[in-house]
CSV table of C-alpha atoms in Angstrom, one decimal:
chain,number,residue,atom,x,y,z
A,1,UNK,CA,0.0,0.0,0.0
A,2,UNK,CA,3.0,2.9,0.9
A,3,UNK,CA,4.1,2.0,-2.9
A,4,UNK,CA,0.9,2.8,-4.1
A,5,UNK,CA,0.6,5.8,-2.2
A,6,UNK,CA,4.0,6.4,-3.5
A,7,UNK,CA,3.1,6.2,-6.8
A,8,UNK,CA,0.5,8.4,-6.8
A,9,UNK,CA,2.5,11.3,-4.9
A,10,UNK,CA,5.0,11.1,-7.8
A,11,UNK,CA,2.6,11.0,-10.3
A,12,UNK,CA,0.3,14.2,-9.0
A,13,UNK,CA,3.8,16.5,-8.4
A,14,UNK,CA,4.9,15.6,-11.9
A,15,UNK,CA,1.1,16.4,-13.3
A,16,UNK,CA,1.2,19.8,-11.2
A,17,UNK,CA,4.5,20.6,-12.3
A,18,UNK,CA,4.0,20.7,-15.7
A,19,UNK,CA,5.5,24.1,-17.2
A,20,UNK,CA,2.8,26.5,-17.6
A,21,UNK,CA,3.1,27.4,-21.4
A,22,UNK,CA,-0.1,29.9,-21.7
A,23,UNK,CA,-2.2,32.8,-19.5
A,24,UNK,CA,-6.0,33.7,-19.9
A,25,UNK,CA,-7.1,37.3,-20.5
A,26,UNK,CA,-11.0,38.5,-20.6
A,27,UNK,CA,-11.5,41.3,-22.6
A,28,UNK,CA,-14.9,43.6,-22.7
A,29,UNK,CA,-15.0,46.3,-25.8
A,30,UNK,CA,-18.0,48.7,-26.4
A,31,UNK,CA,-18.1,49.8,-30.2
A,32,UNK,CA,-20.4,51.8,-32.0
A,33,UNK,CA,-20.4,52.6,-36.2
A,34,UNK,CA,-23.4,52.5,-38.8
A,35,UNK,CA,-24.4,49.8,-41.5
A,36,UNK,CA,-22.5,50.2,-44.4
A,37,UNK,CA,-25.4,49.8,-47.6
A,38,UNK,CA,-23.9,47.8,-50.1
A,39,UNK,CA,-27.4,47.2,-51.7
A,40,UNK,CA,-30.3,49.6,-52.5
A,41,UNK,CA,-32.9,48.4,-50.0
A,42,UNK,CA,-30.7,48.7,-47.0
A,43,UNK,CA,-31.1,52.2,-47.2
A,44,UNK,CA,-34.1,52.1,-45.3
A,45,UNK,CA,-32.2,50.5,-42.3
A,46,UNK,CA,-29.8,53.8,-41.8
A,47,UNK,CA,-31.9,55.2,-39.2
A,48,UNK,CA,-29.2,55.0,-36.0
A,49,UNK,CA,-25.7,54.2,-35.2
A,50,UNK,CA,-26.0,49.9,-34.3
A,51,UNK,CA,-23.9,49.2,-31.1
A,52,UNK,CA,-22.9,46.5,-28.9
A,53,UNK,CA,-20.2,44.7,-27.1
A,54,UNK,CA,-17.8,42.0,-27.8
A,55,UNK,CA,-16.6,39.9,-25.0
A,56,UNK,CA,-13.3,37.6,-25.6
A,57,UNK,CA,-11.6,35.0,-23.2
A,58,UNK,CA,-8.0,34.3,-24.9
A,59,UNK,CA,-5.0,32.4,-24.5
A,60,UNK,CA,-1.8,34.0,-24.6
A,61,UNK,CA,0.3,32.8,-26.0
A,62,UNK,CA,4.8,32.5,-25.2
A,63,UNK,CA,6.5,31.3,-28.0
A,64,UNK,CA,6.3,27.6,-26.4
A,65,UNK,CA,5.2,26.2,-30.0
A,66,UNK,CA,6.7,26.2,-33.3
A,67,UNK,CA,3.6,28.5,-34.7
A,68,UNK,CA,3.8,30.5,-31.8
A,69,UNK,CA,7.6,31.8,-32.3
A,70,UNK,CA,6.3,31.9,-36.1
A,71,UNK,CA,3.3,34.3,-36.4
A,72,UNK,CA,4.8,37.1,-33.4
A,73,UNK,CA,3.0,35.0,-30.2
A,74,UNK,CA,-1.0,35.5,-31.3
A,75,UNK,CA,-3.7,35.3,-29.1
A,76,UNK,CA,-6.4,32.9,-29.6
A,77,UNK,CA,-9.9,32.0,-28.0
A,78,UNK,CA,-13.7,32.6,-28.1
A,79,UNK,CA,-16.2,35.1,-28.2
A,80,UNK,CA,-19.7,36.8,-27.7
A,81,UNK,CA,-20.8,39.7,-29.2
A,82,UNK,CA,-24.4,40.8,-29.1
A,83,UNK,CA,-25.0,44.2,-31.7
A,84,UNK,CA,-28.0,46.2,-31.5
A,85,UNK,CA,-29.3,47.6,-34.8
A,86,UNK,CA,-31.1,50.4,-33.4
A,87,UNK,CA,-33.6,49.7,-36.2
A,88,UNK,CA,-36.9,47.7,-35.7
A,89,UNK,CA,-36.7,45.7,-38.6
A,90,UNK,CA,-33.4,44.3,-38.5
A,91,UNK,CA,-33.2,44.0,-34.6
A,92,UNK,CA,-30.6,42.7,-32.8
A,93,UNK,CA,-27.9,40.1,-32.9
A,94,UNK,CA,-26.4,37.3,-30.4
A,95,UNK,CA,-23.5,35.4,-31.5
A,96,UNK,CA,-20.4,33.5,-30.2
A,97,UNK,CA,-17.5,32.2,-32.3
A,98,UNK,CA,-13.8,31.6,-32.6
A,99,UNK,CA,-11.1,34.7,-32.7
A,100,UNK,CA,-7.1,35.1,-33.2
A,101,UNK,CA,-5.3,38.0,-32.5
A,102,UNK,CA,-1.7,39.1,-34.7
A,103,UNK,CA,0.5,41.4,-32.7
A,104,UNK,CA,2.7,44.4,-34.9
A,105,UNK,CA,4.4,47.7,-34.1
A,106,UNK,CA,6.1,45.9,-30.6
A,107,UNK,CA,2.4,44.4,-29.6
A,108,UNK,CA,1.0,47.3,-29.7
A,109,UNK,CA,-1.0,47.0,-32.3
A,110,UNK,CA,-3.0,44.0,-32.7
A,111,UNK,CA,-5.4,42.4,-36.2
A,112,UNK,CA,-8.0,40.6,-35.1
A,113,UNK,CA,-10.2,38.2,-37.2
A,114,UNK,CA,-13.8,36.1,-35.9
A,115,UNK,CA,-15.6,34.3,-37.6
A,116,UNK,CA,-19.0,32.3,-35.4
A,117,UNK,CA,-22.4,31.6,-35.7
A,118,UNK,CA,-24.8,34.2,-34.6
A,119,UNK,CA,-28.9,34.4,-33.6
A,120,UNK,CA,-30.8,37.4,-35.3
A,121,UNK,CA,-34.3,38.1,-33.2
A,122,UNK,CA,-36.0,39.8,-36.2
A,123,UNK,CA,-35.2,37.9,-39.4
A,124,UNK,CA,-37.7,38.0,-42.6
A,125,UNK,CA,-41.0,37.0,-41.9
A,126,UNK,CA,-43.8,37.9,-45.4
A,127,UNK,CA,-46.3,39.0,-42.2
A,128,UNK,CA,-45.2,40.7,-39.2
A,129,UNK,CA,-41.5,41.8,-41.0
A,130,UNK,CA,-41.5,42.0,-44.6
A,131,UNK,CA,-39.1,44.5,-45.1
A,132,UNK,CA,-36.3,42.8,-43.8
A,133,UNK,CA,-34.6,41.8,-47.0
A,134,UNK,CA,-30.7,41.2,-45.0
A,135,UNK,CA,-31.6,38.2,-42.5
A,136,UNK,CA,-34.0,35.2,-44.1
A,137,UNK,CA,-33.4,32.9,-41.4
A,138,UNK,CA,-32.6,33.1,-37.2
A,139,UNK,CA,-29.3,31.8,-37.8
A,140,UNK,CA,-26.9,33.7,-39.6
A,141,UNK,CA,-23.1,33.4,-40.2
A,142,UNK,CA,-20.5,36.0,-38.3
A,143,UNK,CA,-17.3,37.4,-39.2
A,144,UNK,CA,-14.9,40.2,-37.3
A,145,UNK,CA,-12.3,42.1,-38.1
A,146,UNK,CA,-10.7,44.7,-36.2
A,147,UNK,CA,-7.2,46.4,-35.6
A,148,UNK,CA,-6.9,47.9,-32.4
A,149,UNK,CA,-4.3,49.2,-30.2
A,150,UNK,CA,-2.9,48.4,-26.8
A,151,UNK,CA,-1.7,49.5,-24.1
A,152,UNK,CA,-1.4,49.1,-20.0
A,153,UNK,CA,-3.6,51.0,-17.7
A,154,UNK,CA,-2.5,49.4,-14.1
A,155,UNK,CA,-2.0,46.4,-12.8
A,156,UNK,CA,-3.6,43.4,-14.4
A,157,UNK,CA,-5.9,46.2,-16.4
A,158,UNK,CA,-5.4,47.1,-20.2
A,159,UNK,CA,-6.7,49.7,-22.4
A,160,UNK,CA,-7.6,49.4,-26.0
A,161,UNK,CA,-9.2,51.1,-28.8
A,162,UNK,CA,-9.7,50.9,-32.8
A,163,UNK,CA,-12.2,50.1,-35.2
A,164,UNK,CA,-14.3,47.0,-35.9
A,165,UNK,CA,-15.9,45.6,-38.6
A,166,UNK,CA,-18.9,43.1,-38.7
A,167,UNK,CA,-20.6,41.0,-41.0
A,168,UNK,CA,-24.1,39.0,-40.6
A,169,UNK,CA,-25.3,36.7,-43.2
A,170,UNK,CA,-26.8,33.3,-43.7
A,171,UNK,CA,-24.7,32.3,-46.9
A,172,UNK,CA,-28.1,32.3,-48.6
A,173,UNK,CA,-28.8,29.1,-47.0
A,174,UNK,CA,-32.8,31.1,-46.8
A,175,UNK,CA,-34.1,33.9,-48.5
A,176,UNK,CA,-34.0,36.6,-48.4
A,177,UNK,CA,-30.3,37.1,-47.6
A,178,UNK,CA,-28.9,40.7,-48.7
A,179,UNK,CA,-26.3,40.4,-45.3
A,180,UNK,CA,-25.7,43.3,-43.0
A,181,UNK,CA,-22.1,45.2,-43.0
A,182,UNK,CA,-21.4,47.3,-40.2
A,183,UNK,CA,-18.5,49.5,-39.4
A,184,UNK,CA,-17.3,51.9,-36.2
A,185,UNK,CA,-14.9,52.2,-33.7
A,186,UNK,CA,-14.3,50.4,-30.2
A,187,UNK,CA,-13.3,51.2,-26.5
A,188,UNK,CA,-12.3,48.3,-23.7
A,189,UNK,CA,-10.6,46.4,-21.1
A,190,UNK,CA,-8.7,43.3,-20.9
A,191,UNK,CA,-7.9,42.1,-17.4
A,192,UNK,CA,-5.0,39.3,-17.3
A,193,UNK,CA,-5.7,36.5,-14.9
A,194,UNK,CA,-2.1,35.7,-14.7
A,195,UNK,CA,1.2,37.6,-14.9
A,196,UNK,CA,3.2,37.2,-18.2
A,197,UNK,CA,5.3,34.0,-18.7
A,198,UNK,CA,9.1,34.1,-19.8
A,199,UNK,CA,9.1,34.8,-23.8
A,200,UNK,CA,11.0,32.0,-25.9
A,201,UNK,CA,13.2,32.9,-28.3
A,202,UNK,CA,13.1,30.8,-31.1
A,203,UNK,CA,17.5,30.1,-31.0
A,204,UNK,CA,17.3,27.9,-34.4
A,205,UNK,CA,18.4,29.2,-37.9
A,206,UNK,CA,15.1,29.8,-39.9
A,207,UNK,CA,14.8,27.0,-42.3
A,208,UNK,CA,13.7,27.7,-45.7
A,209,UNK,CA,10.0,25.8,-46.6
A,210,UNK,CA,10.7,24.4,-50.2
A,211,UNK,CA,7.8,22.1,-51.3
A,212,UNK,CA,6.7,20.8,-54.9
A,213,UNK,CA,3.8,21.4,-56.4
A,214,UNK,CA,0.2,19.8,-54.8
A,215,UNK,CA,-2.4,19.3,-56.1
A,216,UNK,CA,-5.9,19.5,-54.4
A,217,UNK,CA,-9.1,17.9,-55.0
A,218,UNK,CA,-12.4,19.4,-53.1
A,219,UNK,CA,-16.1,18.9,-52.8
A,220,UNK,CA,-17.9,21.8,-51.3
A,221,UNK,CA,-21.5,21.5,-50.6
A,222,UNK,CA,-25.0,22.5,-48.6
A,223,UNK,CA,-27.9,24.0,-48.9
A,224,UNK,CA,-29.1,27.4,-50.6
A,225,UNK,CA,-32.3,29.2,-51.9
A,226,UNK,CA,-32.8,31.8,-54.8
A,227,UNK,CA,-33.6,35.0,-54.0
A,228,UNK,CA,-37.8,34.0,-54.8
A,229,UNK,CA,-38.4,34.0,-50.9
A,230,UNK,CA,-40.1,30.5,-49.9
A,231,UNK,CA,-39.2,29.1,-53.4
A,232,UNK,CA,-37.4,26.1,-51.3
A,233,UNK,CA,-33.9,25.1,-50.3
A,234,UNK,CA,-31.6,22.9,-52.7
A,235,UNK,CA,-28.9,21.2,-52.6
A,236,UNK,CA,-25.1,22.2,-54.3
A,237,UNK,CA,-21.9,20.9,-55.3
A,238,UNK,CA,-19.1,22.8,-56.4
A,239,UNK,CA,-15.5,20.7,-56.9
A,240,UNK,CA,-12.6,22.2,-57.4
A,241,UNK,CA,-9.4,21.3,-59.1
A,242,UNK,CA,-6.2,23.3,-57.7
A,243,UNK,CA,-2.4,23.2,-58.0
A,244,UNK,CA,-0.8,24.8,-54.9
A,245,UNK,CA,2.4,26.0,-54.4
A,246,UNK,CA,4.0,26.4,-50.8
A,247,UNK,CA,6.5,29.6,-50.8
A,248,UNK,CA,7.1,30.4,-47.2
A,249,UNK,CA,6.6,28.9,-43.5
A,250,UNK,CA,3.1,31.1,-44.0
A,251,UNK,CA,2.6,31.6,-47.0
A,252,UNK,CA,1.0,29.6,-50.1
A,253,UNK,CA,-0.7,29.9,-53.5
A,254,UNK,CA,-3.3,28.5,-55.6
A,255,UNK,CA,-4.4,28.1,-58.8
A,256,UNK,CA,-7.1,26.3,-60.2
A,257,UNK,CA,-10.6,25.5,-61.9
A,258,UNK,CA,-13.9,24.5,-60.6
A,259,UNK,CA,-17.3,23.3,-61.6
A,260,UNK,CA,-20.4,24.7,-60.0
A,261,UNK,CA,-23.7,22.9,-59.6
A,262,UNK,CA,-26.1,24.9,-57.7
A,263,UNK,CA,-29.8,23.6,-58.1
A,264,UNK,CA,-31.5,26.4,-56.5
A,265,UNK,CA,-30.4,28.4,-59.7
A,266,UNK,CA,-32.2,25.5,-61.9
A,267,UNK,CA,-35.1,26.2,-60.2
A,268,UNK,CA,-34.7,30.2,-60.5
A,269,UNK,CA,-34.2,30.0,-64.3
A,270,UNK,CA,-37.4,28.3,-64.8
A,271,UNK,CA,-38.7,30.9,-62.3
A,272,UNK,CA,-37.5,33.6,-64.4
A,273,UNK,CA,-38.8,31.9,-68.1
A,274,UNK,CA,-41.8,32.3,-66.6
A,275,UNK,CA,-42.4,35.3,-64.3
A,276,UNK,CA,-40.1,37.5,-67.0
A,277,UNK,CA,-40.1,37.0,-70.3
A,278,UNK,CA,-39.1,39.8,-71.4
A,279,UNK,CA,-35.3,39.1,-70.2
A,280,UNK,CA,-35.4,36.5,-73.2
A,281,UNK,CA,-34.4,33.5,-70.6
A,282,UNK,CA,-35.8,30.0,-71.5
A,283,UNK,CA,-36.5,27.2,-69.5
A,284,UNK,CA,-33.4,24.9,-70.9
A,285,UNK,CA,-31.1,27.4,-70.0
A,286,UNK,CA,-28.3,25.8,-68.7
A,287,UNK,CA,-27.6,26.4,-65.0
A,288,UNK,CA,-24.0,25.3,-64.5
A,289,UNK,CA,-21.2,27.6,-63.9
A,290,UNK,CA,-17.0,26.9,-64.2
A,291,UNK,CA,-14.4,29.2,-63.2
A,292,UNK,CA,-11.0,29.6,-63.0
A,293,UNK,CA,-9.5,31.4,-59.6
A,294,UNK,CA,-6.0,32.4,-57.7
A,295,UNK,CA,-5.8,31.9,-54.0
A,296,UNK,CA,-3.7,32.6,-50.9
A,297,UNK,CA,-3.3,30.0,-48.0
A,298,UNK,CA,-2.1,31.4,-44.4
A,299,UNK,CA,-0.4,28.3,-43.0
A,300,UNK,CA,-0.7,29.1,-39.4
A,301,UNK,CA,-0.9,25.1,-37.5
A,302,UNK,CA,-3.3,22.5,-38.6
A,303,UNK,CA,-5.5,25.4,-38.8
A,304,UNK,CA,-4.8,27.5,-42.1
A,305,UNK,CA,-7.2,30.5,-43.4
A,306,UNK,CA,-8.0,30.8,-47.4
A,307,UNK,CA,-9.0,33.7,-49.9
A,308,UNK,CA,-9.6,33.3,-53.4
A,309,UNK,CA,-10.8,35.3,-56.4
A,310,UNK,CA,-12.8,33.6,-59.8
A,311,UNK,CA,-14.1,34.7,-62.6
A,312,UNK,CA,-16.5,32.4,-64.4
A,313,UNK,CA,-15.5,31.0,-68.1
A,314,UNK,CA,-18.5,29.4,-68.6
A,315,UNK,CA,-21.6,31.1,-67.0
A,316,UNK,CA,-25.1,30.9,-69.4
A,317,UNK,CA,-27.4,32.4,-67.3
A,318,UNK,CA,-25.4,35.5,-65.8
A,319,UNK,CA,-27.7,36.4,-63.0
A,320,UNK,CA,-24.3,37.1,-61.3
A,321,UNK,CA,-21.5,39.3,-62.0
A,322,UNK,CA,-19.1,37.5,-63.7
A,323,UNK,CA,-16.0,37.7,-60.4
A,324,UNK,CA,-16.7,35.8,-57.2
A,325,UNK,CA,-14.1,35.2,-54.4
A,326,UNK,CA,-14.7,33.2,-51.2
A,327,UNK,CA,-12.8,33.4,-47.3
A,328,UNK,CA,-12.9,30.1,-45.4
A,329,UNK,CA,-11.1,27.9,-42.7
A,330,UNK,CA,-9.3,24.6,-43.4
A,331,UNK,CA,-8.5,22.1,-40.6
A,332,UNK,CA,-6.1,19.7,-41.6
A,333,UNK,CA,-7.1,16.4,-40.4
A,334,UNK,CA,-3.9,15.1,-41.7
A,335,UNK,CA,-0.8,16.0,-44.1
A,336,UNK,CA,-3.4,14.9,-47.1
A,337,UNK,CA,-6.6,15.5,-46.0
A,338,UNK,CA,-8.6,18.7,-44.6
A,339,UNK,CA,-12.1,19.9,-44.0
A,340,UNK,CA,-13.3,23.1,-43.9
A,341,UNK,CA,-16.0,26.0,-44.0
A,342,UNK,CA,-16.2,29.0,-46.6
A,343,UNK,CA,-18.1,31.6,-47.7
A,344,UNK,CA,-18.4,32.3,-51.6
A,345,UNK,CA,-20.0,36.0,-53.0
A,346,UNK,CA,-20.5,38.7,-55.4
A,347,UNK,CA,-18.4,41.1,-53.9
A,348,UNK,CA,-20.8,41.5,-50.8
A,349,UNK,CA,-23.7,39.5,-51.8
A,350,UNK,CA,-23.2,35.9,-50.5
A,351,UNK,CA,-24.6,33.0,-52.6
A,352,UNK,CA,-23.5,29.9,-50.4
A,353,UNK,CA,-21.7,28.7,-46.9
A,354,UNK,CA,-19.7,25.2,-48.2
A,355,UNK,CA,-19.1,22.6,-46.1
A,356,UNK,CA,-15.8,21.3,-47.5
A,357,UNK,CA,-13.9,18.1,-47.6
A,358,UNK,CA,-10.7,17.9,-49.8
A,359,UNK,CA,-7.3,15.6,-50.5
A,360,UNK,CA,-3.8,17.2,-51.2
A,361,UNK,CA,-1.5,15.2,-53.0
């Protein structure tokens, strides 16, 4: 029995004494801006300033991992940010999501990006809310960006300040789905829970990233609706074909060609053979799309962050303009394989949030 007991003494000093390798910080931020109309009929909604706050809980981070040293000793966490319109029809908003923060300028000056899930409490409804042409359905997609800067106040207290931007929209998985931009500045607190830990210097000489070419195969699919509210959702499938190209611990590029197959747009060209025949569109119209686009990866750990821009080569029915890009997140399940989630749009106008699965060979 003493060996057990032992045992166990050893065992809970060496769990307790396990380096500490991150600290926790809460920060509250109060921002206030206006909704920036990127479509006609949100004009309507510019009748106050939309504020809110944004609450994060962080990890900060040392240098303790590879990534860490790399990309300046980010911050990363969660968040909850609730926004207030100030406008009956759009209402407010609830959401909670995922956040990084990139230090500059001597971490002074930090980028933050979010991107969540969020609740609206006054989306579309053809009865009671009509008007509300941004939000078709109670759940809606969020993304944050902001670049604020830092500095300390006293003790375990931080001040900070900057601008924010925020983005609601439900990828057109419901219509009607216009999205709601919103821009202003920001004023908080962070309060550390713990004091700093030692820095690590990464001591090794930077190694230079040389890679051959990959190539990517990806299915990227879910549900949308054309903009005929209560014309039904439909399934999609866009796969791509891309050759990437690795150029830096961060950094990579893409180029590449994809097929879309978006059957809500089927429906919507029959919609419009009928409804309009003036605009000369006939029910055998066909409804798929191909592009061609060039992307940038940000290689940051099995978590990586990905923009591209397209323009269609093949686009019959040109309801769109003839560019899109897309923003998404890839988790790499392994070296070959990685799922993700991305947004792709006109500009501002979403058309679809993908569910993606993909292979790199």
């Amino acid at each position: 029995m003493k060996k057990i007991y032992f045992v166990l003494l050893i065992f809970s000093h060496a769990l307790f004494a396990q380096e500490k390798t991150e600290t926790t910080a809460l920060d509250i931020q109060y921002f206030r801006g206006n909704v920036l109309p990127h479509t006609d009929d949100l004009q309507h909604f510019l009748q106050g300033h939309p504020d809110g706050i944004l609450i994060s809980l962080s990890k900060k981070t040392y240098g303790y991992e590879e990534w860490e040293r790399t990309f300046g000793r980010p911050d990363y966490g969660g968040y909850f940010i609730y926004q207030d319109f100030k406008n009956d029809i759009l209402g407010k908003v609830y959401g909670v999501g995922a956040q990084y923060h990139f230090y500059f300028l001597n971490r002074k000056l930090y980028f933050k990006i979010g991107e969540g899930i969020a609740y609206a409490t006054n989306p579309h409804d053809k009865v009671t809310n009509s008007k509300n042409s941004a939000f078709g359905s109670k759940l809606v997609a969020n993304t944050n960006f902001g670049l604020n800067y830092t500095t300390k106040l006293f003790d375990k207290f931080d001040l900070q300040a900057g601008f924010l931007f925020t983005h609601f929209s439900n990828g057109r998985i419901k219509a009607p789905n216009s999205g709601v931009n919103s821009y202003g500045i920001n004023l908080g607190l962070t309060y550390n829970f713990e004091a700093p830990l030692p820095v690590q210097i990464d001591t090794l000489p930077k190694v230079k990233i040389t890679e051959p070419l990959h190539y990517n195969f990806v299915l990227r699919s879910g549900i949308s609706e054309n903009p005929v509210i209560a014309s039904g959702q439909k399934p999609f499938f866009h796969s791509s074909f891309y050759v990437d190209k690795r150029i830096s611990r961060k950094s990579g590029l893409q180029l590449g060609a994809e097929l879309f197959l978006t059957y809500s747009y089927k429906e919507f060209i029959k919609y419009q053979s009928i409804a309009y025949p003036e605009e000369n569109v006939t029910t055998d119209t066909d409804f798929k799309r191909a592009g061609v686009f060039v992307g940038y990866e940000l290689y940051i750990n099995r978590i990586s962050l990905e923009a591209q821009v397209g323009f269609y080569v093949y686009q019959p029915y040109k309801s769109d303009i003839p560019m899109y890009d897309r923003v998404g997140m890839k988790y790499y399940l392994t070296k070959k394989i990685y799922a993700g989630l991305s947004v792709k749009t006109h500009i501002f106008l979403a058309e679809a949030m993908e569910f993606s699965i993909g292979v790199r060979l």
